[in-house]
Amino acid sequence: MQLSPAGAVMRPDINARARDIESLSRDLVRVLDDAGHAVGPWHPHLDPADLQVGLRHMLLTRLFDDRMQRNQRAGKISFYIRSLGEEAVSVASGMALRPGDMLFPGYRNQGLQIVRGISLVDLMCQCLSNTRDMCKGRQLPVMYHSRPGNMFSISGNLATQFPQAVGWAMAAAIKGEDRLAATWLGEGSSAEADFHHALLFASVYQAPVILNVVNNQWAISTFQGYAGGEQRSFAARGPGYGIAGIRVDGNDFLAVYAVTQWAAERARTGAGPTLIELVTYRAAAHSTSDDPARYRAKNDQEHWPLGDPILRLKQHLIALGEWSEERHQAMAAELEALVATSWKEAVSFGTMTEGPRLNADLMFEDVFKEMPEHLQKQRALMRAERK
Amino acid sequence: MQLSPAGAVMRPDINARARDIESLSRDLVRVLDDAGHAVGPWHPHLDPADLQVGLRHMLLTRLFDDRMQRNQRAGKISFYIRSLGEEAVSVASGMALRPGDMLFPGYRNQGLQIVRGISLVDLMCQCLSNTRDMCKGRQLPVMYHSRPGNMFSISGNLATQFPQAVGWAMAAAIKGEDRLAATWLGEGSSAEADFHHALLFASVYQAPVILNVVNNQWAISTFQGYAGGEQRSFAARGPGYGIAGIRVDGNDFLAVYAVTQWAAERARTGAGPTLIELVTYRAAAHSTSDDPARYRAKNDQEHWPLGDPILRLKQHLIALGEWSEERHQAMAAELEALVATSWKEAVSFGTMTEGPRLNADLMFEDVFKEMPEHLQKQRALMRAERK
Amino acid sequence: MASMNMIQALNSAMDIMLKKDPSVVLMGEDVGYFGGVFRATEGLQRKYGEQRVIDTPIAEGGIVAAAIGMAVNGLRPVAEIQFADYIYPGFDQITSELARLRYRSAGEFYAPVTIRTPCGGGIRGGQTHSQSPEGIFTHVCGLKVLMPSNPYDAKGLLITAIEDDDPVIFFEPKRLYNGPFDGDPTKPAVPWSAHPKGQVDEGYFTVPLGKADIVRPGGAVTIITYGTMVFVAAAAAATMNLDAEIIDLRSLVPLDVDTICSSVRKTGRCVVAHEATRFSGFGAEILSIVQEECFWDLEAPIQRVTGWDTPYPHAFEWEYFPGQARVAAALKAVMELT
Amino acid sequence: MASMNMIQALNSAMDIMLKKDPSVVLMGEDVGYFGGVFRATEGLQRKYGEQRVIDTPIAEGGIVAAAIGMAVNGLRPVAEIQFADYIYPGFDQITSELARLRYRSAGEFYAPVTIRTPCGGGIRGGQTHSQSPEGIFTHVCGLKVLMPSNPYDAKGLLITAIEDDDPVIFFEPKRLYNGPFDGDPTKPAVPWSAHPKGQVDEGYFTVPLGKADIVRPGGAVTIITYGTMVFVAAAAAATMNLDAEIIDLRSLVPLDVDTICSSVRKTGRCVVAHEATRFSGFGAEILSIVQEECFWDLEAPIQRVTGWDTPYPHAFEWEYFPGQARVAAALKAVMELT
Ligand SMILES: Cc1ncc(C[n+]2csc(CCOP(=O)(O)OP(=O)(O)O)c2C)c(N)n1
Ligand SMILES: Cc1ncc(C[n+]2csc(CCOP(=O)(O)OP(=O)(O)O)c2C)c(N)n1
Ligand SMILES: [Mg+2]
Ligand SMILES: [Mg+2]
């Protein structure tokens, strides 16, 4: 993999023309060097307090994931997908955007939910399909949404959110709002037609949108090469469509933050859309239904050069004198406790096996705004069956 | 529009890596200068006899088009699509390929049919849906095919042939044949998902295929900008996917021939696929159902810098001392006569209004290899109806 | 009241909604500057600007996806798919996304998108300009599916569709754009100006979803149909001097089961007619419902009149089209006249 | 004879065809090195190489298109769509191209592509891993549509499909991969080894297309079903001590109308059962044909047993699934026991 040293990549003006900054799609923007120092033109110069918030969000994301994974193994939920090793991808870009910006996430962006302050209990209740499930029991675990949080409903169908985000951004422009849309998909999903439609429409209408390809090297069992990643970076698709493409170290909190901020300013000032490739690594199995031992070497990750986003930001904060092992332990313990109490509360609203259950009548609602006759009839039959 | 002077663009080695020759996707390969001389590294040094054949094919294509247009106006056929001004796009690339190479054309590539020697009578009978129609009356005019001619069935659904050609080429590689596939679509059609799938699969499997985007500036009423052409050349999509992209003057017979030959050698030697953008101009209406006066200036074409492919090749041959006005007149007269006699023969097999008609039973054949019961039943009902 | 053909009626509906509701936008291939290949959006970009009437790339999947995103951001997109035969590249976004969004987000997100698309044959369009795929969409829960048969309904239903908060697939039988058509291509074309349903209120009005229209009341047999076949069926019954009750469904989803069943209970005989292919076509659902609801009232088996189970062949358009002869055969059978 | 579950039977069919015919290739997401998310192609890439068992990008539209091109060049691709819920991105290439190629080229070109895809619910897959979209494909003329319900048929039909020169959409009810399922999730799972249809010839054999299987002969009522519902229907009838004739269609297109109709003529009563949603589902076509062909033999209205017209909800899987209770209700009604 082509790595640029930290600080080496230029930071062009936010209204640079896509064709003049193509090298960004081949380089790799990095800010944190191996010693944990922030260097180069992309250094976002964030307030230490913000960095600590970022660290907290990432750690909470990981602890939440760990707990949910165990809950799935314990048969409490049917399915789960972790974002282990990819926490910076969601947390840093989420923090670089404004609350009013609309997010169209994929299923591995739980860090965005954390950044947007969705309560753990709400997330857990969705995974439990219980009486407080925001999806009323209709979706698989992790398929969250939040209208107040400006986070679009996650689809089980890969990549569909990508061109939808562009449409949302086109509407923002039509309405003259300065809100932008940001969306994420995996490098494997970039093979779907929706990816092409998103780039094309973003280019033709110069929509205020940020298109993020999370290149975690794997798509279930297939390496990124099967999505075209061997021939060319995913960021390089951008210039091909006449939109800016930029490749960034997805495990470098500062770099992801800086690049997202740059792209957001471009979008907000009418300089056009940006395609960001976030280079990271799927450290865990694809999902709780998957066993990576069947298709990749156990030590595959050890060869991974970009490290752990949490450790790297922690190291940086310590180097700044703004953090310590002790404070880190304390925060970990606090967050562990938060996750534990949240889970206790969540299960009080029911699990797959115990406690209150959703009313099955809900199955027939929201197919349409008003329930048509044939569904009312079917609901009645269903009730009769359950007697 | 970005024009390079004739002879100015470098001709890289056929096994150059896509990433090292990206400039080809921005430049415009041209061989014929304004005086009609062939210059520069892309000069294919064709035998004058071959140039005369090319001229003949292009002129025949145009005269065939003119005649079929008039036949449609006269109510003899239901619909027609001309390729006026784009004759070199099909004729030159068709001549640069081998008879064994498989062609997946669009509906405006009649020049390929001429190059492959499909008889005018066969083409006319298809347009007439008459008793000798190769499509047995099932397709709109111009939706030709020829298995012996290695030309795939033309679809009314835009762009679908693009990834199919890649699949065909993948199979050729799997079978270890050195045949390649070539396909064409319009710049407007490049917006369809199939275009993306074709580039992606061609890149991932390094298939021996030539992907041609015929940029004739218009897609019915919309300018190429609506397909993303304003932001970037269509050839530039190639490098984004890690495949060679090259932009060529589509009205320059020699340039189109040379570029196609170069791409064919790449494919045949395993150097990978090539995306070719053929820059040309749709001089006529989109089809007989269209009236361009509603959406483009009458004199739009006069501003077109790349001229008429037939006149340019004629001028070149005359400059070579290999052609003359007299010979041109004679050839035109001969071809006019050929078209006229072909039409006479074609109509003897029936028209929409007169002469023999296809047996309507044919409607039920070829839905499946063998006719299933329900279709036999429906055929019987249809026969009863017609009594 | 003004005399309008179906194109003018559709244009009027969109014009009125563009004026009435700033969130309404039109989009599609050639719909903007040009006004659409069938002229349905003619003049509207000039009147409302490029931000409201949008030319799009040739990518039906992208059009539907963008429309969904726009709708989620508060707009009411009316997307034109140039021919129903070309709706399939958008099928995933329609089926997996547009139809499911409200459900999967428990009502927090929804996309009030209307997809207009010309369907049906009889215009020498061959197999890729003649299809009637409505049956497929009636099987996708979460979609409303409409098909008007005349200018008045076209305008009223399109306005209703645009204002509806659920996604609507709006099929336009293109053979009826310029006039009613009784299935006989040899007869001179009749313009809408000569037909009462061609008299259309110039202002805002709506036609309700889920309400069928009894085009002709009758007691002998019920003909359930929609789109192009409405006039063909009427003509066939008239020629046979049959006192047929002819029901124009207009709305396939939701379906007006009451009107259908009370008619069949009255007549005891039923023919279902559409232009689409027969096998697993929408006629099968109608027939099934009638059989389930009215079995004891049926005096003869319900008959289906449809296109054949083949693509729509360019040369055999009229052998393919379910014309009066095919309707007559079904009526004979259901009336046990044979 | 060996005891095989459905996955092993499918794997055996592909193994045999890869060995027998060098033009057969397998392709799809995760099918190669990994052997497929349901393990159907396990070990085959190791055995036949990357040229014959091909991992593809995640692009169902591209997979189908490439398969068509390969088939036109003389190969016989067997493409796996990881879940039937994800077949829609390939819908245009399937409907406009794969199904129409032979017709539009008057037989000069055709594409013998088999598309395998797991369908149906009962595995807690939620709305995007549980769909049964077979009805849609039965409406597309030019496609053959199959759905086996057991290992023996799965192997024999898949071999037949691969050798067939027409395109075949091959649906695999994933709930039946590991064993027959009577609709009661609380019962311990039964393995195929305990079932006669789990005894499968290890060699080459075929099961003919268009031939339904009379799973249980009977005289009181005809139950026409396929896929997951075969065992549910049998169990429900057994519990009611009904002498039901149970027909497993196996092949939806072509459809075995003779077997269906001779059974209904005999029993005079009919229930149609599938897991897919009801409205415009394939059950409507079956019901229609029976009504048209056997009207005078029917002693009671034909009943449909189906999934509800909603997406397949994660939390209400068993309230959604057409289990024994729903079948029993239909049987009661058709037997006029109520
Ligand atoms: C349209 C569609 N096709 C296939 C699938 C099955 N599927 C779910 S996740 C996945 C892999 C996605 O990989 P990638 O896009 O790289 O995301 P990652 O899992 O690495 O985050 C596949 C094939 C799906 N959900 N939707
Ligand atoms: C899938 C699909 N969508 C829309 C159409 C209608 N249509 C036919 S030709 C055309 C314009 C194509 O323009 P372009 O690709 O540039 O080719 P050109 O006509 O310029 O040669 C359109 C929109 C179609 N045939 N198929
Ligand atoms: Mg990935
Ligand atoms: Mg064009």
PDB file of N, CA, C and O in Angstrom, chain D residues 106-150:
ATOM      1  N   ALA D 106     -34.061 -13.449 -32.775  1.00  0.00           N
ATOM      2  CA  ALA D 106     -34.671 -14.550 -33.533  1.00  0.00           C
ATOM      3  C   ALA D 106     -33.883 -15.847 -33.355  1.00  0.00           C
ATOM      4  O   ALA D 106     -33.707 -16.615 -34.286  1.00  0.00           O
ATOM      5  N   GLY D 107     -33.378 -16.046 -32.150  1.00  0.00           N
ATOM      6  CA  GLY D 107     -32.722 -17.307 -31.838  1.00  0.00           C
ATOM      7  C   GLY D 107     -31.248 -17.369 -32.186  1.00  0.00           C
ATOM      8  O   GLY D 107     -30.580 -18.354 -31.872  1.00  0.00           O
ATOM      9  N   GLU D 108     -30.706 -16.305 -32.777  1.00  0.00           N
ATOM     10  CA  GLU D 108     -29.285 -16.355 -33.146  1.00  0.00           C
ATOM     11  C   GLU D 108     -28.383 -16.237 -31.932  1.00  0.00           C
ATOM     12  O   GLU D 108     -27.294 -16.802 -31.887  1.00  0.00           O
ATOM     13  N   PHE D 109     -28.849 -15.478 -30.936  1.00  0.00           N
ATOM     14  CA  PHE D 109     -28.095 -15.362 -29.687  1.00  0.00           C
ATOM     15  C   PHE D 109     -28.984 -15.780 -28.523  1.00  0.00           C
ATOM     16  O   PHE D 109     -30.190 -15.525 -28.541  1.00  0.00           O
ATOM     17  N   TYR D 110     -28.390 -16.440 -27.566  1.00  0.00           N
ATOM     18  CA  TYR D 110     -29.127 -16.790 -26.349  1.00  0.00           C
ATOM     19  C   TYR D 110     -28.118 -16.941 -25.228  1.00  0.00           C
ATOM     20  O   TYR D 110     -26.911 -17.068 -25.474  1.00  0.00           O
ATOM     21  N   ALA D 111     -28.604 -16.903 -24.019  1.00  0.00           N
ATOM     22  CA  ALA D 111     -27.693 -16.904 -22.869  1.00  0.00           C
ATOM     23  C   ALA D 111     -28.144 -17.925 -21.830  1.00  0.00           C
ATOM     24  O   ALA D 111     -29.045 -17.647 -21.034  1.00  0.00           O
ATOM     25  N   PRO D 112     -27.527 -19.115 -21.842  1.00  0.00           N
ATOM     26  CA  PRO D 112     -27.894 -20.146 -20.873  1.00  0.00           C
ATOM     27  C   PRO D 112     -27.302 -19.859 -19.497  1.00  0.00           C
ATOM     28  O   PRO D 112     -26.337 -20.489 -19.083  1.00  0.00           O
ATOM     29  N   VAL D 113     -27.892 -18.873 -18.838  1.00  0.00           N
ATOM     30  CA  VAL D 113     -27.411 -18.463 -17.516  1.00  0.00           C
ATOM     31  C   VAL D 113     -28.348 -19.021 -16.452  1.00  0.00           C
ATOM     32  O   VAL D 113     -29.572 -18.983 -16.611  1.00  0.00           O
ATOM     33  N   THR D 114     -27.791 -19.565 -15.391  1.00  0.00           N
ATOM     34  CA  THR D 114     -28.585 -19.956 -14.231  1.00  0.00           C
ATOM     35  C   THR D 114     -28.266 -18.997 -13.099  1.00  0.00           C
ATOM     36  O   THR D 114     -27.088 -18.778 -12.791  1.00  0.00           O
ATOM     37  N   ILE D 115     -29.303 -18.409 -12.517  1.00  0.00           N
ATOM     38  CA  ILE D 115     -29.099 -17.516 -11.375  1.00  0.00           C
ATOM     39  C   ILE D 115     -29.639 -18.199 -10.125  1.00  0.00           C
ATOM     40  O   ILE D 115     -30.840 -18.444 -10.020  1.00  0.00           O
ATOM     41  N   ARG D 116     -28.733 -18.558  -9.238  1.00  0.00           N
ATOM     42  CA  ARG D 116     -29.104 -19.184  -7.962  1.00  0.00           C
ATOM     43  C   ARG D 116     -29.258 -18.101  -6.906  1.00  0.00           C
ATOM     44  O   ARG D 116     -28.388 -17.207  -6.816  1.00  0.00           O
ATOM     45  N   THR D 117     -30.306 -18.187  -6.103  1.00  0.00           N
ATOM     46  CA  THR D 117     -30.410 -17.200  -5.036  1.00  0.00           C
ATOM     47  C   THR D 117     -31.266 -17.715  -3.882  1.00  0.00           C
ATOM     48  O   THR D 117     -32.336 -18.274  -4.101  1.00  0.00           O
ATOM     49  N   PRO D 118     -30.751 -17.572  -2.650  1.00  0.00           N
ATOM     50  CA  PRO D 118     -31.495 -18.013  -1.473  1.00  0.00           C
ATOM     51  C   PRO D 118     -32.651 -17.060  -1.183  1.00  0.00           C
ATOM     52  O   PRO D 118     -32.493 -15.845  -1.275  1.00  0.00           O
ATOM     53  N   CYS D 119     -33.806 -17.624  -0.867  1.00  0.00           N
ATOM     54  CA  CYS D 119     -34.991 -16.792  -0.616  1.00  0.00           C
ATOM     55  C   CYS D 119     -35.701 -17.261   0.644  1.00  0.00           C
ATOM     56  O   CYS D 119     -35.368 -18.284   1.232  1.00  0.00           O
ATOM     57  N   GLY D 120     -36.699 -16.496   1.034  1.00  0.00           N
ATOM     58  CA  GLY D 120     -37.555 -16.886   2.138  1.00  0.00           C
ATOM     59  C   GLY D 120     -37.004 -16.547   3.514  1.00  0.00           C
ATOM     60  O   GLY D 120     -35.828 -16.204   3.658  1.00  0.00           O
ATOM     61  N   GLY D 121     -37.879 -16.625   4.490  1.00  0.00           N
ATOM     62  CA  GLY D 121     -37.541 -16.197   5.845  1.00  0.00           C
ATOM     63  C   GLY D 121     -37.400 -17.347   6.826  1.00  0.00           C
ATOM     64  O   GLY D 121     -37.055 -18.450   6.456  1.00  0.00           O
ATOM     65  N   GLY D 122     -37.672 -17.010   8.069  1.00  0.00           N
ATOM     66  CA  GLY D 122     -37.569 -18.022   9.109  1.00  0.00           C
ATOM     67  C   GLY D 122     -36.174 -18.169   9.674  1.00  0.00           C
ATOM     68  O   GLY D 122     -35.868 -19.107  10.389  1.00  0.00           O
ATOM     69  N   ILE D 123     -35.280 -17.239   9.327  1.00  0.00           N
ATOM     70  CA  ILE D 123     -33.915 -17.317   9.864  1.00  0.00           C
ATOM     71  C   ILE D 123     -33.534 -16.006  10.550  1.00  0.00           C
ATOM     72  O   ILE D 123     -32.364 -15.661  10.652  1.00  0.00           O
ATOM     73  N   ARG D 124     -34.527 -15.250  10.981  1.00  0.00           N
ATOM     74  CA  ARG D 124     -34.281 -13.987  11.678  1.00  0.00           C
ATOM     75  C   ARG D 124     -33.495 -13.018  10.823  1.00  0.00           C
ATOM     76  O   ARG D 124     -32.646 -12.282  11.328  1.00  0.00           O
ATOM     77  N   GLY D 125     -33.763 -13.016   9.556  1.00  0.00           N
ATOM     78  CA  GLY D 125     -32.983 -12.176   8.644  1.00  0.00           C
ATOM     79  C   GLY D 125     -33.550 -10.780   8.479  1.00  0.00           C
ATOM     80  O   GLY D 125     -32.921  -9.925   7.847  1.00  0.00           O
ATOM     81  N   GLY D 126     -34.742 -10.562   9.002  1.00  0.00           N
ATOM     82  CA  GLY D 126     -35.330  -9.235   8.840  1.00  0.00           C
ATOM     83  C   GLY D 126     -35.738  -8.987   7.399  1.00  0.00           C
ATOM     84  O   GLY D 126     -35.648  -9.876   6.539  1.00  0.00           O
ATOM     85  N   GLN D 127     -36.147  -7.756   7.139  1.00  0.00           N
ATOM     86  CA  GLN D 127     -36.796  -7.459   5.853  1.00  0.00           C
ATOM     87  C   GLN D 127     -35.877  -7.539   4.652  1.00  0.00           C
ATOM     88  O   GLN D 127     -36.350  -7.604   3.521  1.00  0.00           O
ATOM     89  N   THR D 128     -34.562  -7.565   4.841  1.00  0.00           N
ATOM     90  CA  THR D 128     -33.684  -7.623   3.663  1.00  0.00           C
ATOM     91  C   THR D 128     -32.899  -8.930   3.553  1.00  0.00           C
ATOM     92  O   THR D 128     -31.916  -9.014   2.818  1.00  0.00           O
ATOM     93  N   HIS D 129     -33.338  -9.954   4.272  1.00  0.00           N
ATOM     94  CA  HIS D 129     -32.735 -11.284   4.098  1.00  0.00           C
ATOM     95  C   HIS D 129     -33.812 -12.359   4.106  1.00  0.00           C
ATOM     96  O   HIS D 129     -33.539 -13.511   4.450  1.00  0.00           O
ATOM     97  N   SER D 130     -35.029 -12.006   3.763  1.00  0.00           N
ATOM     98  CA  SER D 130     -36.142 -12.953   3.920  1.00  0.00           C
ATOM     99  C   SER D 130     -37.122 -12.957   2.754  1.00  0.00           C
ATOM    100  O   SER D 130     -38.112 -13.694   2.804  1.00  0.00           O
ATOM    101  N   GLN D 131     -36.853 -12.169   1.737  1.00  0.00           N
ATOM    102  CA  GLN D 131     -37.881 -11.983   0.710  1.00  0.00           C
ATOM    103  C   GLN D 131     -38.046 -13.194  -0.211  1.00  0.00           C
ATOM    104  O   GLN D 131     -37.132 -13.999  -0.372  1.00  0.00           O
ATOM    105  N   SER D 132     -39.244 -13.289  -0.774  1.00  0.00           N
ATOM    106  CA  SER D 132     -39.583 -14.315  -1.770  1.00  0.00           C
ATOM    107  C   SER D 132     -40.128 -13.620  -3.021  1.00  0.00           C
ATOM    108  O   SER D 132     -41.337 -13.531  -3.217  1.00  0.00           O
ATOM    109  N   PRO D 133     -39.256 -13.116  -3.873  1.00  0.00           N
ATOM    110  CA  PRO D 133     -39.710 -12.327  -5.017  1.00  0.00           C
ATOM    111  C   PRO D 133     -40.031 -13.145  -6.269  1.00  0.00           C
ATOM    112  O   PRO D 133     -40.184 -12.589  -7.352  1.00  0.00           O
ATOM    113  N   GLU D 134     -40.189 -14.457  -6.126  1.00  0.00           N
ATOM    114  CA  GLU D 134     -40.349 -15.311  -7.324  1.00  0.00           C
ATOM    115  C   GLU D 134     -41.491 -14.861  -8.220  1.00  0.00           C
ATOM    116  O   GLU D 134     -41.396 -14.957  -9.454  1.00  0.00           O
ATOM    117  N   GLY D 135     -42.567 -14.351  -7.613  1.00  0.00           N
ATOM    118  CA  GLY D 135     -43.736 -13.972  -8.407  1.00  0.00           C
ATOM    119  C   GLY D 135     -43.385 -12.973  -9.503  1.00  0.00           C
ATOM    120  O   GLY D 135     -43.857 -13.074 -10.634  1.00  0.00           O
ATOM    121  N   ILE D 136     -42.523 -12.024  -9.161  1.00  0.00           N
ATOM    122  CA  ILE D 136     -42.130 -11.006 -10.129  1.00  0.00           C
ATOM    123  C   ILE D 136     -41.506 -11.652 -11.359  1.00  0.00           C
ATOM    124  O   ILE D 136     -41.823 -11.306 -12.497  1.00  0.00           O
ATOM    125  N   PHE D 137     -40.659 -12.632 -11.133  1.00  0.00           N
ATOM    126  CA  PHE D 137     -39.931 -13.238 -12.260  1.00  0.00           C
ATOM    127  C   PHE D 137     -40.831 -14.128 -13.104  1.00  0.00           C
ATOM    128  O   PHE D 137     -40.595 -14.300 -14.299  1.00  0.00           O
ATOM    129  N   THR D 138     -41.900 -14.655 -12.481  1.00  0.00           N
ATOM    130  CA  THR D 138     -42.817 -15.482 -13.275  1.00  0.00           C
ATOM    131  C   THR D 138     -43.603 -14.625 -14.273  1.00  0.00           C
ATOM    132  O   THR D 138     -44.190 -15.143 -15.216  1.00  0.00           O
ATOM    133  N   HIS D 139     -43.603 -13.312 -14.060  1.00  0.00           N
ATOM    134  CA  HIS D 139     -44.327 -12.396 -14.956  1.00  0.00           C
ATOM    135  C   HIS D 139     -43.452 -11.944 -16.128  1.00  0.00           C
ATOM    136  O   HIS D 139     -43.935 -11.317 -17.061  1.00  0.00           O
ATOM    137  N   VAL D 140     -42.174 -12.261 -16.065  1.00  0.00           N
ATOM    138  CA  VAL D 140     -41.243 -11.828 -17.114  1.00  0.00           C
ATOM    139  C   VAL D 140     -41.097 -12.948 -18.145  1.00  0.00           C
ATOM    140  O   VAL D 140     -40.454 -13.966 -17.874  1.00  0.00           O
ATOM    141  N   CYS D 141     -41.706 -12.784 -19.317  1.00  0.00           N
ATOM    142  CA  CYS D 141     -41.659 -13.891 -20.271  1.00  0.00           C
ATOM    143  C   CYS D 141     -40.244 -14.088 -20.783  1.00  0.00           C
ATOM    144  O   CYS D 141     -39.517 -13.128 -21.033  1.00  0.00           O
ATOM    145  N   GLY D 142     -39.861 -15.351 -20.880  1.00  0.00           N
ATOM    146  CA  GLY D 142     -38.511 -15.696 -21.313  1.00  0.00           C
ATOM    147  C   GLY D 142     -37.667 -16.291 -20.201  1.00  0.00           C
ATOM    148  O   GLY D 142     -36.592 -16.815 -20.457  1.00  0.00           O
ATOM    149  N   LEU D 143     -38.160 -16.208 -18.970  1.00  0.00           N
ATOM    150  CA  LEU D 143     -37.437 -16.783 -17.836  1.00  0.00           C
ATOM    151  C   LEU D 143     -38.103 -18.067 -17.376  1.00  0.00           C
ATOM    152  O   LEU D 143     -39.332 -18.150 -17.325  1.00  0.00           O
ATOM    153  N   LYS D 144     -37.298 -19.058 -17.033  1.00  0.00           N
ATOM    154  CA  LYS D 144     -37.800 -20.221 -16.311  1.00  0.00           C
ATOM    155  C   LYS D 144     -37.538 -19.986 -14.836  1.00  0.00           C
ATOM    156  O   LYS D 144     -36.519 -19.399 -14.469  1.00  0.00           O
ATOM    157  N   VAL D 145     -38.480 -20.382 -14.004  1.00  0.00           N
ATOM    158  CA  VAL D 145     -38.387 -20.078 -12.575  1.00  0.00           C
ATOM    159  C   VAL D 145     -38.607 -21.353 -11.764  1.00  0.00           C
ATOM    160  O   VAL D 145     -39.653 -22.001 -11.902  1.00  0.00           O
ATOM    161  N   LEU D 146     -37.621 -21.700 -10.955  1.00  0.00           N
ATOM    162  CA  LEU D 146     -37.678 -22.942 -10.174  1.00  0.00           C
ATOM    163  C   LEU D 146     -37.532 -22.662  -8.682  1.00  0.00           C
ATOM    164  O   LEU D 146     -36.877 -21.690  -8.296  1.00  0.00           O
ATOM    165  N   MET D 147     -38.122 -23.504  -7.861  1.00  0.00           N
ATOM    166  CA  MET D 147     -37.873 -23.459  -6.428  1.00  0.00           C
ATOM    167  C   MET D 147     -38.026 -24.854  -5.829  1.00  0.00           C
ATOM    168  O   MET D 147     -39.143 -25.315  -5.598  1.00  0.00           O
ATOM    169  N   PRO D 148     -36.897 -25.534  -5.587  1.00  0.00           N
ATOM    170  CA  PRO D 148     -36.964 -26.870  -4.983  1.00  0.00           C
ATOM    171  C   PRO D 148     -37.258 -26.776  -3.485  1.00  0.00           C
ATOM    172  O   PRO D 148     -37.036 -25.721  -2.881  1.00  0.00           O
ATOM    173  N   SER D 149     -37.746 -27.864  -2.920  1.00  0.00           N
ATOM    174  CA  SER D 149     -38.065 -27.865  -1.489  1.00  0.00           C
ATOM    175  C   SER D 149     -37.257 -28.909  -0.726  1.00  0.00           C
ATOM    176  O   SER D 149     -37.508 -29.124   0.451  1.00  0.00           O
ATOM    177  N   ASN D 150     -36.325 -29.578  -1.400  1.00  0.00           N
ATOM    178  CA  ASN D 150     -35.572 -30.636  -0.708  1.00  0.00           C
ATOM    179  C   ASN D 150     -34.268 -30.923  -1.446  1.00  0.00           C
ATOM    180  O   ASN D 150     -34.112 -30.524  -2.611  1.00  0.00           O
TER     181      ASN D 150
END
